[in-house]
Coordinates of C-alpha atoms in Angstrom, one line a residue:
Chain A
M257 CA 27.3 -15.8 -26.8
K258 CA 25.9 -12.5 -25.8
K259 CA 24.6 -9.8 -27.9
I260 CA 23.7 -6.1 -27.1
V261 CA 20.4 -5.2 -28.4
K262 CA 19.0 -1.7 -28.4
K263 CA 15.7 -1.4 -26.6
H264 CA 14.6 1.9 -25.2
P265 CA 15.7 5.2 -26.9
L266 CA 17.3 7.8 -24.8
A267 CA 14.3 10.1 -25.0
I268 CA 11.9 7.5 -23.7
R269 CA 14.2 6.8 -20.7
W270 CA 14.3 10.5 -19.9
F271 CA 10.5 10.9 -20.1
H272 CA 10.1 7.8 -17.9
W273 CA 12.5 8.9 -15.2
V274 CA 11.3 12.5 -15.1
N275 CA 7.8 11.3 -14.8
F276 CA 8.5 9.1 -11.8
P277 CA 9.3 11.9 -9.2
V278 CA 7.1 14.4 -10.8
L279 CA 4.1 12.1 -10.6
A280 CA 5.1 11.2 -7.0
I281 CA 5.0 14.9 -6.1
M282 CA 1.7 15.4 -7.9
I283 CA 0.1 12.4 -5.9
W284 CA 1.6 13.7 -2.6
S285 CA 0.4 17.3 -3.1
G286 CA -2.9 16.0 -4.4
L287 CA -3.3 14.1 -1.0
L288 CA -2.6 17.4 0.8
I289 CA -5.5 18.9 -1.1
Y290 CA -7.8 15.9 -0.9
W291 CA -7.5 15.9 2.9
A292 CA -9.4 19.2 3.2
N293 CA -12.5 17.4 2.0
D294 CA -11.9 13.7 2.3
V295 CA -15.4 12.5 1.5
Y296 CA -14.7 9.4 -0.8
K297 CA -15.3 5.9 0.3
V298 CA -16.1 2.5 -1.0
G299 CA -19.1 0.6 0.4
F300 CA -22.8 -0.1 0.1
G301 CA -25.7 1.2 2.0
D302 CA -24.4 2.4 5.3
K303 CA -21.5 0.0 5.3
T304 CA -18.1 1.4 4.6
L305 CA -15.6 -1.0 3.3
L306 CA -12.8 1.4 2.6
K307 CA -12.5 5.0 3.7
F308 CA -10.2 7.3 1.7
F309 CA -8.3 7.7 3.9
P310 CA -7.9 6.4 7.4
D311 CA -6.4 8.7 9.9
S312 CA -3.4 6.5 10.5
F313 CA -2.6 7.0 6.7
Y314 CA -2.7 10.7 7.0
K315 CA -0.6 10.7 10.2
A316 CA 2.0 8.4 8.6
F317 CA 2.5 10.8 5.7
N318 CA 2.1 14.1 7.5
I319 CA -0.9 15.2 5.5
P320 CA -3.2 17.2 7.7
F321 CA -3.5 21.0 7.5
R322 CA -1.4 21.4 4.5
L323 CA -4.0 22.5 1.9
A324 CA -2.4 25.8 0.9
E325 CA 1.0 24.0 0.5
G326 CA -0.5 21.1 -1.4
M327 CA -2.2 23.6 -3.8
A328 CA 1.1 25.5 -4.3
Y329 CA 3.0 22.4 -5.2
H330 CA 0.3 20.9 -7.4
F331 CA -0.2 24.0 -9.4
V332 CA 3.6 24.3 -10.0
F333 CA 4.4 20.7 -10.8
M334 CA 1.4 20.2 -13.0
W335 CA 3.4 22.0 -15.7
L336 CA 6.3 19.5 -15.5
F337 CA 3.8 16.6 -15.5
F338 CA 2.0 18.0 -18.5
I339 CA 5.0 19.1 -20.6
N340 CA 6.8 15.8 -19.9
G341 CA 3.7 13.7 -20.8
F342 CA 3.0 15.9 -23.9
A343 CA 6.7 15.5 -25.1
Y344 CA 6.5 11.7 -24.6
V345 CA 3.4 11.4 -26.7
L346 CA 4.8 13.7 -29.3
Y347 CA 8.1 11.8 -29.3
T348 CA 6.4 8.4 -29.7
V349 CA 4.3 9.7 -32.6
I350 CA 7.2 11.2 -34.5
S351 CA 9.8 8.5 -33.9
G352 CA 7.4 5.6 -34.7
E353 CA 7.8 4.1 -31.2
W354 CA 4.0 4.2 -31.0
R355 CA 4.0 1.1 -33.2
Y356 CA 5.3 -0.9 -30.3
L357 CA 3.2 0.8 -27.7
L358 CA -0.4 0.9 -29.1
P359 CA -2.5 -2.1 -28.9
N360 CA -3.2 -3.9 -32.1
R361 CA -6.2 -6.2 -32.9
H362 CA -4.5 -9.2 -31.1
S363 CA -3.6 -7.4 -28.1
F364 CA -6.6 -7.6 -26.0
K365 CA -6.9 -11.3 -26.5
E366 CA -3.2 -11.7 -25.9
A367 CA -3.1 -9.5 -22.9
W368 CA -5.6 -12.0 -21.3
Q369 CA -3.0 -14.8 -22.1
V370 CA -0.3 -12.7 -20.5
L371 CA -2.4 -12.2 -17.3
L372 CA -3.1 -16.0 -17.1
H373 CA 0.5 -16.8 -17.8
D374 CA 1.8 -14.4 -15.1
L375 CA -0.6 -15.8 -12.6
R376 CA 0.7 -19.3 -13.4
I377 CA -2.6 -20.5 -14.7
R378 CA -1.5 -20.8 -18.4
K379 CA 1.8 -22.5 -19.2
A380 CA 2.3 -21.3 -22.8
K381 CA 4.2 -18.0 -22.9
P382 CA 2.5 -15.4 -25.1
P383 CA 4.6 -13.6 -27.6
Q384 CA 6.8 -10.9 -25.9
G385 CA 8.3 -8.6 -28.6
K386 CA 9.5 -5.2 -27.3
Y387 CA 6.3 -5.0 -25.2
N388 CA 3.9 -7.9 -24.7
A389 CA 0.2 -7.4 -25.3
A390 CA -0.5 -6.6 -21.6
Q391 CA 2.2 -4.0 -21.6
R392 CA 0.9 -2.4 -24.6
V393 CA -2.6 -2.2 -23.1
A394 CA -1.2 -0.9 -19.8
Y395 CA 1.2 1.7 -21.3
S396 CA -1.5 3.0 -23.7
A397 CA -4.1 3.1 -20.9
I398 CA -1.8 5.1 -18.6
I399 CA -1.5 7.7 -21.3
V400 CA -5.3 7.9 -21.7
M401 CA -5.4 8.2 -17.9
G402 CA -2.8 11.1 -17.9
I403 CA -4.8 12.9 -20.5
G404 CA -7.9 12.3 -18.3
S405 CA -6.0 13.8 -15.2
V406 CA -5.1 16.9 -17.1
I407 CA -8.6 17.4 -18.5
T408 CA -10.4 16.7 -15.2
G409 CA -7.8 18.7 -13.4
L410 CA -8.3 21.8 -15.6
A411 CA -12.1 21.3 -15.1
I412 CA -11.6 21.5 -11.3
Y413 CA -9.0 24.3 -11.5
K414 CA -11.0 26.7 -13.7
P415 CA -14.6 25.5 -13.6
V416 CA -16.0 28.9 -14.5
Q417 CA -13.5 30.0 -17.2
L418 CA -13.4 26.5 -18.7
W419 CA -17.0 25.8 -18.0
W420 CA -17.4 23.7 -21.1
L421 CA -14.5 21.4 -20.0
C422 CA -16.2 21.1 -16.6
A423 CA -19.5 20.2 -18.3
I424 CA -17.8 17.5 -20.4
C425 CA -16.4 16.0 -17.2
G426 CA -20.0 15.7 -15.8
G427 CA -19.7 18.8 -13.6
Y428 CA -17.5 20.0 -10.9
A429 CA -18.2 17.3 -8.3
F430 CA -17.9 14.5 -10.8
A431 CA -14.7 15.9 -12.3
R432 CA -13.1 15.8 -8.9
I433 CA -14.2 12.1 -8.5
I434 CA -12.7 11.2 -11.9
H435 CA -9.5 13.0 -10.9
F436 CA -9.3 11.0 -7.6
V437 CA -10.1 7.7 -9.2
L438 CA -7.4 8.2 -11.8
T439 CA -4.9 8.8 -9.1
I440 CA -5.9 5.5 -7.3
G441 CA -5.4 4.0 -10.8
Y442 CA -1.8 5.3 -11.0
S443 CA -1.0 4.0 -7.5
L444 CA -2.3 0.5 -8.6
F445 CA -0.3 0.7 -11.9
F446 CA 2.8 1.6 -9.9
V447 CA 2.5 -1.4 -7.6
I448 CA 1.9 -3.8 -10.3
H449 CA 4.7 -2.1 -12.5
I450 CA 7.2 -2.6 -9.6
I451 CA 6.2 -6.3 -9.1
Q452 CA 6.5 -6.9 -12.9
V453 CA 9.8 -5.1 -13.1
I454 CA 11.1 -7.2 -10.2
L455 CA 10.0 -10.5 -11.8
A456 CA 11.3 -9.6 -15.2
G457 CA 14.8 -9.2 -13.7
W458 CA 17.9 -7.2 -14.1
N459 CA 18.3 -7.3 -17.8
N460 CA 14.9 -5.7 -18.3
F461 CA 15.4 -3.1 -15.6
R462 CA 18.8 -2.2 -16.8
A463 CA 17.4 -1.4 -20.3
M464 CA 15.4 1.4 -18.8
I465 CA 18.6 3.0 -17.7
T466 CA 21.2 1.9 -20.3
G467 CA 18.8 1.5 -23.3
F468 CA 20.0 -1.9 -24.2
E469 CA 19.2 -5.5 -23.3
V470 CA 21.6 -8.4 -23.5
E471 CA 20.4 -11.2 -25.6
K472 CA 21.9 -14.7 -25.2
T473 CA 22.3 -16.6 -28.4
K474 CA 24.2 -19.9 -29.0
D475 CA 26.9 -19.8 -31.4
D476 CA 26.0 -22.7 -33.7
I477 CA 22.3 -23.1 -33.4
P478 CA 20.5 -21.1 -36.0
V479 CA 17.8 -18.7 -34.9
V480 CA 14.8 -20.0 -36.8
P481 CA 11.3 -21.1 -35.7
S482 CA 11.3 -24.6 -34.4
S483 CA 8.8 -25.9 -36.9
L484 CA 11.2 -24.9 -39.7
S485 CA 14.4 -25.9 -38.1
E486 CA 14.4 -29.4 -39.6
A487 CA 13.9 -28.1 -43.1
V488 CA 16.8 -25.7 -43.0
P489 CA 20.3 -27.2 -43.1
V490 CA 22.3 -26.2 -40.1
A491 CA 25.4 -25.4 -42.1
Q492 CA 23.6 -22.5 -43.9
A493 CA 23.0 -20.8 -40.6
V494 CA 25.0 -17.6 -39.9
P495 CA 26.0 -16.8 -36.3
V496 CA 24.1 -13.7 -35.2
T497 CA 27.0 -11.9 -33.7
Q498 CA 30.7 -11.8 -34.1
A499 CA 32.5 -11.2 -30.8
G500 CA 36.1 -11.0 -29.8
P501 CA 37.9 -13.5 -27.7
D502 CA 36.8 -13.8 -24.1
E503 CA 39.9 -13.2 -22.5
E504 CA 40.0 -10.6 -19.7
Q505 CA 36.4 -11.2 -18.9
P506 CA 35.4 -8.8 -16.1
A507 CA 33.5 -10.4 -13.2
N508 CA 29.9 -9.3 -13.4
Chain B
M23 CA 37.8 -4.0 -10.4
A24 CA 40.6 -2.0 -12.0
N25 CA 39.6 -3.5 -15.4
F26 CA 36.3 -1.8 -15.0
F27 CA 37.6 1.6 -15.0
K28 CA 40.4 0.8 -17.5
N29 CA 37.9 -0.2 -19.9
L30 CA 36.0 3.0 -19.7
F31 CA 38.9 4.5 -21.7
V32 CA 39.3 1.7 -24.3
R33 CA 37.5 2.1 -27.6
N34 CA 34.3 0.0 -27.9
S35 CA 35.6 -1.9 -30.9
K36 CA 38.5 -3.1 -28.8
L37 CA 36.3 -4.6 -26.2
T38 CA 34.6 -8.1 -26.0
T39 CA 30.8 -8.1 -25.8
D40 CA 31.0 -8.7 -22.0
Q41 CA 33.3 -5.9 -21.5
L42 CA 31.2 -3.6 -23.5
I43 CA 28.1 -4.5 -21.7
V44 CA 29.9 -3.5 -18.4
K45 CA 31.3 -0.4 -19.8
K46 CA 28.0 0.9 -21.2
T47 CA 26.2 -0.1 -18.0
I48 CA 28.7 1.8 -15.8
I49 CA 28.5 4.9 -17.9
S50 CA 24.6 4.8 -18.0
F51 CA 24.3 4.3 -14.3
F52 CA 26.8 7.0 -13.5
F53 CA 24.7 9.5 -15.4
F54 CA 21.5 8.1 -13.9
F55 CA 22.7 8.6 -10.5
L56 CA 24.2 11.9 -11.2
L57 CA 20.9 13.2 -12.5
S58 CA 18.9 11.6 -9.6
G59 CA 21.3 13.3 -7.3
A60 CA 20.8 16.7 -9.1
A61 CA 17.0 16.3 -8.9
F62 CA 17.3 15.4 -5.2
W63 CA 19.5 18.4 -4.6
G64 CA 16.9 20.6 -6.4
W65 CA 14.2 19.3 -4.1
K66 CA 16.3 19.9 -1.0
W67 CA 17.1 23.4 -2.2
L68 CA 13.4 24.1 -2.6
Q69 CA 12.7 22.7 0.9
G70 CA 15.4 24.9 2.2
Q71 CA 13.9 28.1 1.0
S72 CA 12.5 30.4 3.8
S73 CA 8.7 30.6 3.4
D74 CA 8.2 33.9 5.2
G75 CA 6.9 36.7 3.0
A76 CA 4.6 39.6 3.0
F77 CA 2.2 37.6 0.7
G78 CA 1.8 33.9 0.9
S79 CA 3.6 32.9 4.0
G80 CA 4.2 29.2 4.2
I81 CA 4.8 28.9 0.5
K82 CA 8.3 28.8 -0.8
P83 CA 9.2 31.8 -2.9
P84 CA 10.2 29.8 -6.1
L85 CA 6.7 28.2 -6.0
R86 CA 5.0 31.6 -5.4
T87 CA 6.9 32.9 -8.5
V88 CA 5.3 30.2 -10.7
L89 CA 1.9 30.6 -9.1
N90 CA 2.0 34.4 -9.8
K91 CA 2.7 33.4 -13.4
N92 CA -0.1 31.0 -13.3
E93 CA -2.5 33.8 -12.2
K94 CA -1.5 36.0 -15.0
F95 CA -1.7 33.1 -17.5
F96 CA -5.2 32.0 -16.5
N97 CA -6.4 35.6 -16.1
N98 CA -6.3 35.8 -19.9
W99 CA -9.4 33.6 -19.7
L100 CA -11.3 35.8 -17.2
S101 CA -14.2 37.3 -19.2
D102 CA -17.5 38.8 -18.3
K103 CA -18.9 36.3 -20.9
H104 CA -17.8 33.3 -18.9
L105 CA -20.4 32.8 -16.3
A106 CA -20.7 30.3 -13.4
K107 CA -23.4 27.9 -14.5
A108 CA -26.9 28.9 -13.4
F109 CA -29.0 26.2 -11.7
P110 CA -32.9 26.0 -11.2
L111 CA -34.5 27.1 -8.0
S112 CA -35.2 23.5 -7.1
A113 CA -31.5 22.6 -7.1
A114 CA -30.7 25.2 -4.4
A115 CA -29.9 23.7 -0.9
K116 CA -32.3 24.4 1.9
N117 CA -29.5 23.8 4.5
V118 CA -26.7 26.1 3.5
R119 CA -23.3 25.0 4.7
V120 CA -21.7 27.4 7.3
N121 CA -18.0 27.2 7.0
G122 CA -16.5 30.1 9.0
D123 CA -17.3 32.7 11.5
L124 CA -14.2 35.0 11.1
G125 CA -15.2 38.5 11.5
L126 CA -18.8 37.8 12.7
G127 CA -18.3 38.0 16.5
N128 CA -17.2 40.9 18.8
N129 CA -20.7 42.2 19.9
F130 CA -22.1 43.2 16.5
D131 CA -24.9 45.7 16.6
P132 CA -27.1 45.4 13.6
A133 CA -28.9 48.6 14.4
T134 CA -25.9 50.8 13.9
W135 CA -24.4 48.9 10.9
K136 CA -23.4 51.0 7.8
L137 CA -21.5 50.2 4.7
Y138 CA -18.5 52.6 4.6
V139 CA -17.3 53.2 1.1
I140 CA -14.0 55.0 1.3
K141 CA -13.7 56.8 -2.0
A142 CA -10.6 58.8 -1.0
K143 CA -9.1 60.2 2.1
G144 CA -11.7 62.0 4.0
D145 CA -14.4 61.2 1.4
T146 CA -16.4 58.3 2.7
L147 CA -19.9 57.2 1.9
A148 CA -22.0 55.7 4.6
L149 CA -24.9 53.6 3.3
T150 CA -27.6 51.8 5.0
L151 CA -29.1 48.5 4.0
D152 CA -32.1 50.3 2.6
D153 CA -29.9 52.4 0.4
I154 CA -28.5 49.2 -1.1
K155 CA -31.8 47.4 -1.2
K156 CA -33.5 50.1 -3.3
L157 CA -31.1 49.3 -6.2
P158 CA -32.2 46.7 -8.8
K159 CA -32.1 43.2 -7.3
T160 CA -30.3 40.3 -9.0
E161 CA -30.6 36.7 -7.9
I162 CA -28.2 33.9 -8.6
I163 CA -28.4 30.2 -8.1
F164 CA -25.0 28.7 -8.6
D165 CA -22.6 26.0 -7.4
F166 CA -20.7 27.7 -4.6
K167 CA -17.2 26.3 -4.4
C168 CA -15.1 26.1 -1.3
I169 CA -11.3 26.0 -1.6
E170 CA -11.5 22.9 0.7
G171 CA -12.9 21.0 -2.2
W172 CA -16.6 20.8 -1.5
S173 CA -19.3 22.7 -3.5
Q174 CA -23.1 23.4 -2.9
V175 CA -25.8 24.8 -5.1
T176 CA -27.0 27.8 -3.3
H177 CA -29.5 30.7 -3.9
W178 CA -28.5 34.3 -3.3
G179 CA -30.0 37.8 -3.8
G180 CA -28.6 41.2 -3.8
V181 CA -27.3 44.0 -6.0
K182 CA -24.8 43.5 -8.7
F183 CA -21.6 45.1 -7.7
S184 CA -21.3 46.7 -11.1
D185 CA -24.8 48.2 -10.7
F186 CA -23.9 49.5 -7.3
V187 CA -20.8 51.1 -8.7
K188 CA -23.0 53.0 -11.3
A189 CA -25.6 54.0 -8.8
Y190 CA -23.2 55.5 -6.4
G191 CA -20.9 57.1 -8.9
L192 CA -17.8 54.9 -8.2
T193 CA -16.7 54.5 -11.8
A194 CA -13.5 56.5 -11.2
E195 CA -12.7 54.4 -8.1
T196 CA -13.1 51.2 -10.0
S197 CA -10.5 52.2 -12.6
M198 CA -8.1 51.1 -9.7
K199 CA -6.7 47.6 -9.9
Y200 CA -8.2 46.2 -6.6
L201 CA -11.2 46.3 -4.4
G202 CA -10.7 45.8 -0.7
L203 CA -13.4 44.7 1.8
N204 CA -13.2 44.3 5.5
T205 CA -15.6 43.0 8.2
P206 CA -16.7 45.8 10.7
D207 CA -14.3 44.3 13.3
E208 CA -11.6 44.0 10.7
E209 CA -10.9 40.4 11.7
Y210 CA -11.5 39.2 8.2
Y211 CA -10.5 41.0 5.0
V212 CA -10.2 40.3 1.3
G213 CA -8.7 41.8 -1.8
I214 CA -10.2 41.4 -5.2
D215 CA -8.9 42.2 -8.6
M216 CA -11.3 44.8 -10.2
P217 CA -12.2 42.7 -13.3
S218 CA -13.5 40.0 -11.0
A219 CA -15.4 42.4 -8.8
M220 CA -17.0 44.0 -11.9
H221 CA -18.0 40.5 -13.3
P222 CA -21.8 40.5 -13.9
Q223 CA -22.3 37.7 -11.3
T224 CA -20.6 39.4 -8.4
L225 CA -23.2 40.5 -5.8
L226 CA -23.3 42.6 -2.8
C227 CA -25.6 40.1 -1.3
Y228 CA -28.4 40.5 1.4
E229 CA -30.6 37.6 0.8
M230 CA -30.3 33.8 1.0
N231 CA -33.1 31.5 -0.2
G232 CA -35.3 34.6 -0.5
Q233 CA -34.8 35.6 3.2
P234 CA -32.5 38.2 4.8
L235 CA -29.1 36.7 5.4
P236 CA -28.9 34.8 8.6
M237 CA -26.3 36.1 11.1
N238 CA -23.9 33.2 10.3
Q239 CA -24.0 34.0 6.8
G240 CA -22.9 37.5 7.3
Y241 CA -26.0 39.6 8.0
P242 CA -26.7 42.2 6.8
L243 CA -24.5 42.3 3.7
R244 CA -21.9 40.0 2.3
L245 CA -20.1 39.4 -1.0
I246 CA -21.0 36.6 -3.4
I247 CA -18.4 36.2 -6.0
P248 CA -18.9 33.0 -8.1
V249 CA -15.7 33.4 -10.2
K250 CA -13.7 32.8 -7.0
Y251 CA -13.4 30.3 -4.2
G252 CA -15.6 31.0 -1.2
I253 CA -12.8 32.4 0.8
K254 CA -13.3 35.6 -1.3
S255 CA -17.0 35.8 -0.6
I256 CA -16.5 37.8 2.6
K257 CA -19.4 37.8 5.2
R258 CA -20.5 41.0 6.8
I259 CA -18.9 43.8 4.9
G260 CA -18.1 46.9 6.9
T261 CA -15.8 48.9 4.8
M262 CA -15.0 49.0 1.1
Y263 CA -12.0 50.7 -0.5
F264 CA -10.1 50.8 -3.6
D265 CA -6.4 50.5 -4.4
N266 CA -3.8 50.0 -7.0
E267 CA -1.8 47.8 -4.6
R268 CA -3.0 44.5 -3.6
P269 CA -5.2 45.0 -0.4
P270 CA -4.3 42.7 2.6
D271 CA -6.1 39.2 2.2
Y272 CA -6.7 37.1 5.2
W273 CA -6.2 33.7 3.5
A274 CA -3.5 34.9 1.1
E275 CA -1.4 35.9 4.2
R276 CA -1.7 32.2 5.2
G277 CA -0.4 30.8 1.9
Y278 CA -3.5 30.6 -0.3
D279 CA -3.5 32.0 -3.8
Y280 CA -4.3 35.7 -3.8
F281 CA -6.4 35.5 -7.0
S282 CA -8.2 32.2 -6.1
G283 CA -10.0 32.5 -9.4
L284 CA -12.2 29.8 -10.8

């Protein structure tokens, strides 16, 4: 027996899919800007482990000598990025969706269990719900990161007029570092997000477009916690859904 | 396959769960691809725009339209009370970065240099460095910001542009919207909106680290304008003029923001 269960409201699907290309354009145009002063690297002492970015990377994405163009795109699409993000936060607050998204007091412990489970270290599956604990932490963190990008971005954009904002960010040069690190964060988020979506499968992915998930239930088995199932007479259980005859079933 | 499309026109209540799932999925994906296509088309349209223009070549006109609005919007914050942060003398770099030599070549003769202030047609002031140096001196130590993304705390000395205006009776001229500055060889040139030029930290600068400007920093006189990116701090000013139209600007012609305000 299958059952259609509403998962993502239309508004959230819009915000999600608008954000995807807009953030991509922000990261790309950000690279065009960063190239003009590409001083960041990871290493210790004189040893460089990772240079942001190798010339081959710049070449592959046609980055060099496009600073003016990068600034133009960045300072146009920043509005879409901001408005979409702001509307999303506003929506989650007003609709009550925030209840599924904000971590609660169990989340941080459970998020750890999700990680161990996903890495095949821990067998037991942590509670999923609409979003599991790791998702709650990740999806809330990404909003904090977004706010951080807007604040540090404004601090770099108008460091004299918004001098107080620049000061909060630890000065001009440090604000630029935070802004950059947050972008690396988005890129890592994106990679993990894609892997998780692939692992979670079609039903989960479809929900981000259609809004619903398909739940499989068995007709006669009551949906009750296993510890209670012996105590509850089977006959009292009511099937969760009623569905028409399965004639003319389209091939999936 | 035919059932797929037939079911699109059957009421939901008449469908099995499986049929309903397929119907809803098809409809949602149809709109998803339609909107993705529209977004992609919008991007292609933007890419297809010609980017040649009097101002800001290399930048697509629709982008430039928004950028001009940005300038107006963020100009609301521009205030003589908003100052670039001042640093202690000890923070000033001894080795000041040199990042451009446009307008500094072409057999410049320091002995014959004068600052030409074009007040009106046929009414030009010709000032020597001493004429400028005798005005009250202002020093500033601030974080000089290059549009490339680097910044450096540097120490400059000169006369406030607003003091210069008062001393040489240019108040009427500065009621115009823009200030134009060119190098003596006219190879480099900037246009600056008057409120930014009159900002209390804007200097006609003749000293760096307490010494006369080095040649590569624009000897004998350059602009230091902390409320803008370094591209506006023109080295070696030869002529100064005033206009209600935007004066030509070297980097704006190459796609950079005309205002370039910080």
